[in-house]
Each structure stands twice: as C-alpha cells, then as structure tokens.
Short mmCIF file of N, CA and C in Angstrom, two decimals:
data_model
loop_
_atom_site.label_atom_id
_atom_site.label_comp_id
_atom_site.label_asym_id
_atom_site.label_seq_id
_atom_site.Cartn_x
_atom_site.Cartn_y
_atom_site.Cartn_z
N UNK A 1 -8.93 128.49 0.21
CA UNK A 1 -8.30 127.17 -0.75
C UNK A 1 -7.16 127.02 -1.31
N UNK A 2 -6.59 128.30 -1.19
CA UNK A 2 -5.18 128.19 -1.61
C UNK A 2 -4.22 128.10 -0.25
N UNK A 3 -4.77 128.58 0.43
CA UNK A 3 -3.61 128.13 1.71
C UNK A 3 -2.90 126.83 2.12
N UNK A 4 -4.75 126.10 2.15
CA UNK A 4 -4.38 124.45 1.87
C UNK A 4 -3.56 123.94 0.68
N UNK A 5 -3.81 124.63 -0.24
CA UNK A 5 -3.44 123.76 -1.12
C UNK A 5 -1.42 123.98 -1.33
N UNK A 6 -1.12 125.11 -1.27
CA UNK A 6 0.28 125.67 -0.71
C UNK A 6 0.47 124.77 0.43
N UNK A 7 -0.20 124.50 1.20
CA UNK A 7 0.15 123.64 2.45
C UNK A 7 0.65 122.65 1.91
N UNK A 8 -0.40 121.92 1.36
CA UNK A 8 -0.25 120.58 0.51
C UNK A 8 1.10 120.59 -0.34
N UNK A 9 1.32 121.98 -1.24
CA UNK A 9 2.30 121.08 -1.97
C UNK A 9 3.34 121.55 -0.93
N UNK A 10 3.90 122.26 -0.53
CA UNK A 10 4.79 122.14 0.60
C UNK A 10 5.38 121.01 1.07
N UNK A 11 3.91 120.31 1.90
CA UNK A 11 4.41 119.43 2.53
C UNK A 11 4.61 118.22 1.67
N UNK A 12 4.25 118.35 0.61
CA UNK A 12 4.39 116.66 -0.47
C UNK A 12 6.29 117.22 -1.39
N UNK A 13 6.22 118.70 -1.32
CA UNK A 13 7.60 118.73 -1.64
C UNK A 13 8.82 118.50 -0.68
N UNK A 14 8.84 118.35 0.80
CA UNK A 14 9.35 117.77 1.74
C UNK A 14 9.41 116.09 1.57
N UNK A 15 7.96 116.13 1.70
CA UNK A 15 7.45 114.49 1.46
C UNK A 15 8.02 113.97 0.60
N UNK A 16 7.53 114.03 -0.56
CA UNK A 16 7.48 113.27 -1.69
C UNK A 16 8.87 113.56 -2.88
N UNK A 17 9.76 113.54 -2.13
CA UNK A 17 10.86 114.24 -3.32
C UNK A 17 11.09 113.88 -4.04
N UNK A 18 10.96 112.69 -4.28
CA UNK A 18 11.24 111.66 -5.59
C UNK A 18 10.31 111.75 -6.65
N UNK A 19 8.57 112.38 -6.25
CA UNK A 19 8.09 111.95 -7.37
C UNK A 19 8.42 113.84 -7.78
N UNK A 20 8.03 113.64 -9.20
CA UNK A 20 7.58 115.07 -10.33
C UNK A 20 6.92 116.03 -9.83
N UNK A 21 6.59 117.62 -9.76
CA UNK A 21 6.14 117.76 -9.79
C UNK A 21 4.83 117.82 -10.07
N UNK A 22 4.31 117.38 -10.82
CA UNK A 22 3.07 116.29 -12.26
C UNK A 22 2.27 116.27 -10.87
N UNK A 23 3.20 115.44 -10.05
CA UNK A 23 2.84 113.93 -9.50
C UNK A 23 2.35 114.54 -8.25
N UNK A 24 2.89 115.68 -7.60
CA UNK A 24 2.81 116.35 -6.27
C UNK A 24 1.31 117.26 -6.58
N UNK A 25 1.63 117.44 -7.64
CA UNK A 25 0.76 118.96 -7.66
C UNK A 25 -0.93 118.04 -7.93
N UNK A 26 -0.86 117.07 -8.87
CA UNK A 26 -2.13 115.72 -8.77
C UNK A 26 -2.50 115.23 -7.35
N UNK A 27 -1.72 115.06 -6.95
CA UNK A 27 -2.01 114.37 -5.15
C UNK A 27 -2.85 115.48 -4.50
N UNK A 28 -2.44 117.04 -4.60
CA UNK A 28 -2.14 117.94 -3.73
C UNK A 28 -3.98 118.18 -4.36
N UNK A 29 -4.02 117.78 -5.09
CA UNK A 29 -5.92 118.37 -5.73
C UNK A 29 -6.77 117.16 -5.67
N UNK A 30 -6.52 116.06 -5.37
CA UNK A 30 -6.89 114.87 -5.48
C UNK A 30 -7.46 115.24 -3.98
N UNK A 31 -6.29 115.20 -3.02
CA UNK A 31 -7.12 115.16 -1.34
C UNK A 31 -7.76 116.16 -1.03
N UNK A 32 -7.38 117.74 -1.64
CA UNK A 32 -7.86 118.94 -1.40
C UNK A 32 -9.71 118.58 -1.74
N UNK A 33 -9.77 118.09 -3.41
CA UNK A 33 -10.96 117.30 -4.07
C UNK A 33 -11.74 116.38 -2.88
N UNK A 34 -11.10 115.15 -2.60
CA UNK A 34 -11.94 114.94 -1.36
C UNK A 34 -12.31 115.85 -0.59
N UNK A 35 -11.57 116.77 0.60
CA UNK A 35 -11.79 116.99 1.47
C UNK A 35 -12.81 118.56 1.10
N UNK A 36 -12.92 118.66 0.34
CA UNK A 36 -13.93 119.44 -0.17
C UNK A 36 -15.29 119.54 -0.71
N UNK A 37 -15.56 117.58 -0.72
CA UNK A 37 -16.86 116.81 -1.50
C UNK A 37 -18.01 116.79 0.09
N UNK A 38 -18.91 117.19 -0.95
CA UNK A 38 -20.09 117.91 0.46
C UNK A 38 -20.18 116.45 0.94
N UNK A 39 -20.46 114.94 0.24
CA UNK A 39 -20.82 113.87 0.72
C UNK A 39 -19.56 113.44 1.78
N UNK A 40 -18.53 114.01 2.35
CA UNK A 40 -17.68 113.42 3.07
C UNK A 40 -18.10 115.29 4.16
N UNK A 41 -18.62 115.67 3.61
CA UNK A 41 -18.58 117.60 5.18
C UNK A 41 -18.58 116.68 6.71
N UNK A 42 -19.59 115.25 6.65
CA UNK A 42 -19.33 115.46 8.31
C UNK A 42 -18.40 114.87 8.53
N UNK A 43 -17.10 114.13 7.36
CA UNK A 43 -16.35 113.31 8.28
C UNK A 43 -14.85 114.65 8.88
N UNK A 44 -14.75 115.13 7.57
CA UNK A 44 -14.32 116.80 8.23
C UNK A 44 -14.26 117.69 8.72
N UNK A 45 -15.75 117.73 9.64
CA UNK A 45 -16.38 118.70 9.85
C UNK A 45 -15.48 119.34 11.45
N UNK A 46 -15.66 120.34 12.01
CA UNK A 46 -15.10 120.69 13.04
C UNK A 46 -15.54 120.22 13.77
N UNK A 47 -14.05 119.74 14.39
CA UNK A 47 -14.33 119.00 15.72
C UNK A 47 -13.99 117.22 15.93
N UNK A 48 -13.96 116.68 14.39
CA UNK A 48 -13.23 115.81 13.90
C UNK A 48 -12.33 115.91 14.46
N UNK A 49 -11.63 114.33 14.17
CA UNK A 49 -10.30 114.97 14.25
C UNK A 49 -9.29 113.43 13.42
N UNK A 50 -7.53 113.74 13.25
CA UNK A 50 -7.51 113.19 12.39
C UNK A 50 -6.09 112.07 13.31
N UNK A 51 -5.60 111.14 12.48
CA UNK A 51 -4.89 110.33 13.34
C UNK A 51 -5.08 110.27 15.10
N UNK A 52 -6.10 109.61 14.76
CA UNK A 52 -6.17 109.23 16.40
C UNK A 52 -5.90 108.20 17.33
N UNK A 53 -4.68 107.88 17.95
CA UNK A 53 -4.45 106.71 18.63
C UNK A 53 -5.62 106.00 19.17
N UNK A 54 -5.36 105.09 19.41
CA UNK A 54 -6.42 104.05 19.88
C UNK A 54 -5.56 103.17 20.71
N UNK A 55 -6.11 102.56 22.03
CA UNK A 55 -5.17 101.59 23.11
C UNK A 55 -6.58 101.06 23.61
N UNK A 56 -6.44 99.52 23.82
CA UNK A 56 -7.91 99.44 24.70
C UNK A 56 -7.82 97.25 25.13
N UNK A 57 -8.36 96.81 26.19
CA UNK A 57 -8.70 95.82 25.86
C UNK A 57 -9.82 95.29 26.02
N UNK A 58 -9.93 94.15 24.89
CA UNK A 58 -11.09 93.68 24.83
C UNK A 58 -11.22 92.12 25.68
N UNK A 59 -12.37 92.19 26.35
CA UNK A 59 -12.72 90.92 27.62
C UNK A 59 -12.79 89.24 26.00
N UNK A 60 -12.23 88.37 26.89
CA UNK A 60 -12.75 86.91 25.64
C UNK A 60 -13.58 85.88 26.69
N UNK A 61 -14.38 85.45 26.57
CA UNK A 61 -14.92 84.24 28.11
C UNK A 61 -13.75 83.15 27.63
N UNK A 62 -13.41 83.01 29.29
CA UNK A 62 -12.39 81.94 29.23
C UNK A 62 -10.96 82.52 29.35
N UNK A 63 -10.84 83.17 28.60
CA UNK A 63 -9.35 83.25 28.01
C UNK A 63 -8.68 85.34 28.02
N UNK A 64 -7.92 85.56 28.58
CA UNK A 64 -7.00 86.79 28.88
C UNK A 64 -7.48 88.02 28.30
N UNK A 65 -7.52 89.25 28.83
CA UNK A 65 -8.06 90.05 27.65
C UNK A 65 -7.22 90.16 26.83
N UNK A 66 -7.58 90.91 25.29
CA UNK A 66 -6.77 91.01 24.38
C UNK A 66 -6.56 92.32 24.41
N UNK A 67 -5.28 92.59 23.98
CA UNK A 67 -4.63 94.50 23.93
C UNK A 67 -4.57 94.61 22.13
N UNK A 68 -5.40 95.61 21.89
CA UNK A 68 -5.50 96.20 20.74
C UNK A 68 -5.52 97.66 20.49
N UNK A 69 -4.12 97.77 19.76
CA UNK A 69 -3.52 98.98 19.64
C UNK A 69 -3.55 99.69 17.77
N UNK A 70 -3.45 100.78 17.83
CA UNK A 70 -3.82 101.47 16.13
C UNK A 70 -4.30 102.50 15.98
N UNK A 71 -4.05 103.55 15.34
CA UNK A 71 -4.34 104.69 14.90
C UNK A 71 -5.38 104.77 13.86
N UNK A 72 -6.46 105.43 14.13
CA UNK A 72 -7.69 105.64 13.53
C UNK A 72 -7.93 106.70 12.82
N UNK A 73 -7.85 106.25 11.11
CA UNK A 73 -7.38 108.36 10.54
C UNK A 73 -8.21 108.81 10.50
N UNK A 74 -9.26 109.00 10.89
CA UNK A 74 -10.32 110.06 11.29
C UNK A 74 -11.20 109.54 12.04
N UNK A 75 -11.40 110.48 13.23
CA UNK A 75 -12.62 110.16 14.28
C UNK A 75 -13.64 111.41 14.68
N UNK A 76 -15.21 110.77 14.39
CA UNK A 76 -15.52 111.76 14.25
C UNK A 76 -16.68 111.32 15.62
N UNK A 77 -16.83 112.34 17.05
CA UNK A 77 -17.80 112.09 17.72
C UNK A 77 -18.95 113.37 18.09
N UNK A 78 -19.92 112.90 18.06
CA UNK A 78 -21.35 113.92 17.50
C UNK A 78 -21.49 112.87 19.19
N UNK A 79 -22.78 114.16 19.21
CA UNK A 79 -24.03 113.66 21.09
C UNK A 79 -24.42 113.27 20.34
N UNK A 80 -24.63 111.97 19.38
CA UNK A 80 -25.83 111.54 18.99
C UNK A 80 -24.68 109.72 18.57
N UNK A 81 -23.54 110.74 17.92
CA UNK A 81 -23.32 108.83 16.93
C UNK A 81 -21.10 109.49 17.70
N UNK A 82 -21.03 107.88 17.32
CA UNK A 82 -18.91 107.84 16.60
C UNK A 82 -19.15 106.95 15.72
N UNK A 83 -18.21 108.26 14.79
CA UNK A 83 -18.09 107.55 13.59
C UNK A 83 -16.46 107.01 13.14
N UNK A 84 -16.18 105.69 13.35
CA UNK A 84 -14.64 105.64 12.76
C UNK A 84 -14.81 105.66 11.16
N UNK A 85 -13.95 106.30 10.03
CA UNK A 85 -13.24 106.39 9.21
C UNK A 85 -11.67 105.64 8.54
N UNK A 86 -11.35 104.99 7.94
CA UNK A 86 -10.01 104.81 7.73
C UNK A 86 -10.60 104.39 6.02
N UNK A 87 -9.14 105.52 5.97
CA UNK A 87 -8.63 105.58 4.25
C UNK A 87 -8.10 104.96 3.58
N UNK A 88 -8.62 104.39 3.01
CA UNK A 88 -7.78 103.21 1.67
C UNK A 88 -7.51 104.07 0.32
N UNK A 89 -6.87 103.82 -0.02
CA UNK A 89 -6.04 103.69 -1.39
C UNK A 89 -6.15 103.22 -2.34
N UNK A 90 -6.62 101.42 -2.42
CA UNK A 90 -6.75 100.84 -3.16
C UNK A 90 -7.13 101.88 -4.81
N UNK A 91 -6.21 101.26 -5.77
CA UNK A 91 -6.87 101.98 -7.07
C UNK A 91 -8.53 101.05 -7.27
N UNK A 92 -8.40 99.70 -7.14
CA UNK A 92 -9.58 99.45 -7.72
C UNK A 92 -10.52 98.80 -5.99
N UNK A 93 -10.81 100.14 -6.15
CA UNK A 93 -11.75 99.36 -4.70
C UNK A 93 -13.05 98.50 -4.62
N UNK A 94 -13.26 97.49 -3.88
CA UNK A 94 -14.34 97.02 -4.42
C UNK A 94 -15.71 97.40 -3.73
N UNK A 95 -16.45 96.73 -5.00
CA UNK A 95 -17.84 97.72 -5.38
C UNK A 95 -19.23 97.27 -4.24
N UNK A 96 -18.60 96.37 -3.24
CA UNK A 96 -19.68 96.35 -2.52
C UNK A 96 -18.79 95.19 -0.64
N UNK A 97 -19.04 95.63 0.08
CA UNK A 97 -18.49 95.24 1.83
C UNK A 97 -18.23 93.47 1.40
N UNK A 98 -19.17 93.03 0.75
CA UNK A 98 -18.29 91.36 0.90
C UNK A 98 -16.75 91.53 -0.54
N UNK A 99 -16.49 92.44 -0.74
CA UNK A 99 -15.48 92.22 -1.75
C UNK A 99 -14.21 92.67 -1.25
N UNK A 100 -14.76 93.33 0.02
CA UNK A 100 -12.93 94.10 0.85
C UNK A 100 -12.37 93.47 2.04
N UNK A 101 -10.97 94.02 1.14
CA UNK A 101 -10.73 92.72 2.26
C UNK A 101 -10.58 92.39 4.12
N UNK A 102 -11.28 91.39 4.01
CA UNK A 102 -10.90 91.06 6.03
C UNK A 102 -10.18 91.63 6.97
N UNK A 103 -9.00 91.97 6.46
CA UNK A 103 -8.32 92.84 6.91
C UNK A 103 -8.69 94.47 7.35
N UNK A 104 -9.76 94.99 6.49
CA UNK A 104 -9.86 96.12 6.78
C UNK A 104 -10.54 96.23 7.41
N UNK A 105 -12.06 94.94 7.17
CA UNK A 105 -12.98 95.39 8.73
C UNK A 105 -12.18 94.64 9.44
N UNK A 106 -11.45 93.77 9.76
CA UNK A 106 -11.44 93.05 11.11
C UNK A 106 -11.09 94.39 11.96
N UNK A 107 -10.00 95.72 11.73
CA UNK A 107 -9.27 97.00 11.85
C UNK A 107 -10.65 97.02 12.45
N UNK A 108 -11.17 97.80 11.57
CA UNK A 108 -12.54 98.42 11.84
C UNK A 108 -13.27 97.87 13.14
N UNK A 109 -13.71 96.54 12.92
CA UNK A 109 -13.86 95.91 14.04
C UNK A 109 -13.12 96.31 15.48
N UNK A 110 -11.88 95.67 15.02
CA UNK A 110 -10.97 96.07 16.56
C UNK A 110 -11.50 97.34 17.48
N UNK A 111 -11.91 98.27 15.84
CA UNK A 111 -10.98 99.71 16.87
C UNK A 111 -13.06 100.22 17.37
N UNK A 112 -13.48 99.34 16.84
CA UNK A 112 -15.05 99.92 17.53
C UNK A 112 -15.56 99.33 18.53
N UNK A 113 -15.08 97.81 18.94
CA UNK A 113 -15.53 97.34 20.21
C UNK A 113 -14.85 98.68 21.00
N UNK A 114 -13.31 98.53 20.90
CA UNK A 114 -12.15 99.70 22.42
C UNK A 114 -13.61 101.29 22.39
N UNK A 115 -13.77 101.50 21.09
CA UNK A 115 -14.88 102.79 21.03
C UNK A 115 -15.82 102.35 21.90
N UNK A 116 -16.66 101.37 21.39
CA UNK A 116 -18.19 100.86 22.09
C UNK A 116 -17.97 100.65 23.76
N UNK A 117 -16.90 100.68 24.47
CA UNK A 117 -16.25 100.63 25.71
C UNK A 117 -16.08 102.64 25.77
N UNK A 118 -15.86 102.81 25.08
CA UNK A 118 -15.41 104.39 25.53
C UNK A 118 -16.63 105.11 25.44
N UNK A 119 -18.04 104.57 24.71
CA UNK A 119 -19.19 105.97 24.36
C UNK A 119 -19.63 104.55 24.22
N UNK A 120 -20.14 104.13 25.83
CA UNK A 120 -21.43 102.93 25.80
C UNK A 120 -22.40 103.54 24.99
N UNK A 121 -22.70 105.04 25.71
CA UNK A 121 -24.56 105.44 25.17
C UNK A 121 -24.30 106.08 24.36
N UNK A 122 -23.13 105.81 23.37
CA UNK A 122 -23.51 106.27 21.37
C UNK A 122 -23.48 104.90 20.55
N UNK A 123 -24.24 104.69 19.24
CA UNK A 123 -24.11 103.84 19.04
C UNK A 123 -21.83 104.23 18.02
N UNK A 124 -21.52 103.27 17.85
CA UNK A 124 -20.87 103.67 16.74
C UNK A 124 -20.67 102.66 15.42
N UNK A 125 -20.43 103.46 14.27
CA UNK A 125 -20.34 103.24 13.38
C UNK A 125 -18.53 102.99 12.52
N UNK A 126 -19.08 102.62 11.43
CA UNK A 126 -17.63 102.51 10.67
C UNK A 126 -17.25 102.31 9.75
N UNK A 127 -16.79 102.73 9.19
CA UNK A 127 -16.74 103.66 7.48
C UNK A 127 -15.23 102.70 6.85
N UNK A 128 -15.07 102.58 5.64
CA UNK A 128 -13.58 103.19 4.87
C UNK A 128 -13.88 103.58 3.72
N UNK A 129 -13.22 105.30 4.19
CA UNK A 129 -13.28 106.36 2.66
C UNK A 129 -12.06 105.66 1.21
N UNK A 130 -12.75 105.37 -0.17
CA UNK A 130 -11.56 104.85 -1.01
C UNK A 130 -11.34 105.87 -1.68
N UNK A 131 -10.37 106.82 -1.43
CA UNK A 131 -9.66 107.88 -1.88
C UNK A 131 -9.56 107.90 -3.53
N UNK A 132 -8.99 106.97 -4.22
CA UNK A 132 -9.65 107.10 -5.72
C UNK A 132 -10.61 107.20 -6.77
N UNK A 133 -11.46 106.79 -5.56
CA UNK A 133 -13.19 106.60 -6.40
C UNK A 133 -13.62 107.90 -6.52
N UNK A 134 -13.77 108.98 -5.29
CA UNK A 134 -13.53 108.79 -3.70
C UNK A 134 -14.95 107.94 -3.84
N UNK A 135 -15.50 107.32 -2.63
CA UNK A 135 -16.85 106.63 -1.94
C UNK A 135 -16.73 106.41 0.02
N UNK A 136 -17.27 106.52 0.29
CA UNK A 136 -17.59 105.98 1.51
C UNK A 136 -18.48 104.62 2.06
N UNK A 137 -17.84 103.82 2.21
CA UNK A 137 -17.97 102.21 2.14
C UNK A 137 -18.83 102.26 3.59
N UNK A 138 -19.45 102.42 4.62
CA UNK A 138 -20.07 101.68 5.66
C UNK A 138 -19.92 100.86 5.77
N UNK A 139 -19.40 99.98 6.59
CA UNK A 139 -19.55 98.74 7.57
C UNK A 139 -20.51 98.51 8.76
N UNK A 140 -21.23 97.98 7.77
CA UNK A 140 -23.11 97.74 8.90
C UNK A 140 -21.88 96.99 10.58
N UNK A 141 -23.12 97.11 11.38
CA UNK A 141 -22.39 96.25 12.23
C UNK A 141 -22.31 94.86 12.57
N UNK A 142 -23.51 93.91 12.16
CA UNK A 142 -23.25 92.75 12.26
C UNK A 142 -22.00 92.36 10.99
N UNK A 143 -21.85 93.14 10.37
CA UNK A 143 -19.97 92.73 9.60
C UNK A 143 -19.17 92.61 10.33
N UNK A 144 -19.00 93.92 11.34
CA UNK A 144 -17.89 94.17 12.33
C UNK A 144 -18.53 93.12 13.42
N UNK A 145 -19.76 92.80 13.64
CA UNK A 145 -19.60 91.86 15.06
C UNK A 145 -19.18 90.55 14.90
N UNK A 146 -19.53 90.30 13.42
CA UNK A 146 -19.22 89.31 12.16
C UNK A 146 -17.18 88.58 12.89
N UNK A 147 -16.65 89.64 11.85
CA UNK A 147 -15.48 90.03 11.70
C UNK A 147 -15.05 90.15 13.68
N UNK A 148 -15.17 90.07 14.44
CA UNK A 148 -14.76 90.41 16.29
C UNK A 148 -14.64 89.01 16.68
N UNK A 149 -16.22 88.37 16.27
CA UNK A 149 -15.97 86.58 16.88
C UNK A 149 -15.32 85.95 16.46
N UNK A 150 -15.03 86.16 14.59
CA UNK A 150 -13.66 85.17 14.32
C UNK A 150 -12.92 85.37 15.30
N UNK A 151 -11.85 86.47 15.37
CA UNK A 151 -10.93 87.25 15.44
C UNK A 151 -11.14 86.46 17.46
N UNK A 152 -11.77 86.92 17.54
CA UNK A 152 -11.87 86.48 19.64
C UNK A 152 -11.26 85.37 20.00
N UNK A 153 -11.09 84.26 18.59
CA UNK A 153 -11.65 82.88 18.94
C UNK A 153 -9.74 82.09 19.26
N UNK A 154 -8.83 83.47 18.46
CA UNK A 154 -7.30 83.23 18.28
C UNK A 154 -7.05 84.35 19.06
N UNK A 155 -7.21 85.67 19.26
CA UNK A 155 -6.06 86.35 19.49
C UNK A 155 -5.87 86.62 20.38
N UNK A 156 -4.57 87.29 20.80
CA UNK A 156 -4.43 87.64 22.33
C UNK A 156 -3.40 89.40 22.57
N UNK A 157 -2.85 89.46 21.20
CA UNK A 157 -2.53 90.70 20.93
C UNK A 157 -2.50 91.63 19.59
N UNK A 158 -3.76 93.07 19.36
CA UNK A 158 -3.23 92.85 18.24
C UNK A 158 -3.07 94.41 17.92
N UNK A 159 -2.35 94.86 16.48
CA UNK A 159 -2.27 95.60 16.54
C UNK A 159 -2.52 96.45 14.75
N UNK A 160 -4.19 95.77 14.89
CA UNK A 160 -4.69 96.48 13.38
C UNK A 160 -3.91 97.48 12.48
N UNK A 161 -2.80 98.52 13.52
CA UNK A 161 -2.64 100.20 12.28
C UNK A 161 -1.03 99.25 11.48
N UNK A 162 -0.29 98.02 11.87
CA UNK A 162 0.51 97.69 11.32
C UNK A 162 0.41 97.34 9.59
N UNK A 163 -0.10 97.03 9.16
CA UNK A 163 -0.53 96.36 8.33
C UNK A 163 -0.91 98.05 6.88
N UNK A 164 0.07 98.65 6.36
CA UNK A 164 -1.08 99.92 5.78
C UNK A 164 -1.43 100.41 4.95
N UNK A 165 -2.35 101.09 3.90
CA UNK A 165 -3.14 100.70 2.68
C UNK A 165 -2.42 102.76 2.44
#
C-alpha cells in the first residue's frame, strides 16, 4: 500500500501542481481507499483493465451503421460475464438510476451494445462508480436498452467519451 501511495503522490505532484500538498494527499487517500474497498474487489481484480479504448459499428434498420468510439474507465471480463464500469466524480451523486444524467446512461448503453457484439456468449453488465460516496450503481439492461433505442433514432456517429466527468 505504501508503494501505491508513493506512486499516487508522485503522479499528483506532476499532474496537479496547482493543488496544495494537502489536497493532493486527500485525493490520493480517497483513491487508495476506493481501490481497497472490498465492495469493489471485482472491479479491480487481477485481469481487469483500465482505460480501454473501444470502437465499433452499430446496425440501424434502414440506415447506415453508426460509429461508436470511446474509452471505458474499467473493463472486467470473466468466463461468466463482462462488466463495464465508468467512474463519475459528481459531488452530489444521484440516489438512483432514474436521477442519473441521461448522458451517462447513453454512454454505457453504447459501450454495452458494442461489447455485446464482441462477447455474444456473455452477459454484458454496466455500472457507474460514484467516487465521492463511493457507491457502485448498476444500470440494468432495460434502462440501457431504452437509451439505445432512443439514440438509434437519430445517431450517425457517436463518441461517448468526449464529455468527461
């Protein structure tokens, strides 16, 4: 753990030079606590991957395919499932999925649609990891399917990774 803490502080010293030492230490401690939290063990388990680029085409009946590109914050692929996790830093995260910003749900819906083509034999789950609380909010298939259906009405090219939180 000390090695991780030292690495985090060195990184923040380079990348957050406008921050005070206390602010950098608080951020490092928060990140390390999140990584150590047993509720998120599967998200950070060996074999999980960070910052995974994704590109794919989604078919649309009667229209040209839509191009999707983005970056998945955390991807976990096991023999039994695929889990997409997107980190969100909102200071006041929503209490339930109905309150989550639609842009977040759309982003996950697009990633899930692409990954379902890559892993057709596995269920693909998606979740938001609210880093301030910290809480993992799974977004279930019906909500993702509804977002994808709404998007497919008018999408031509999508880059869900453009707006970052």
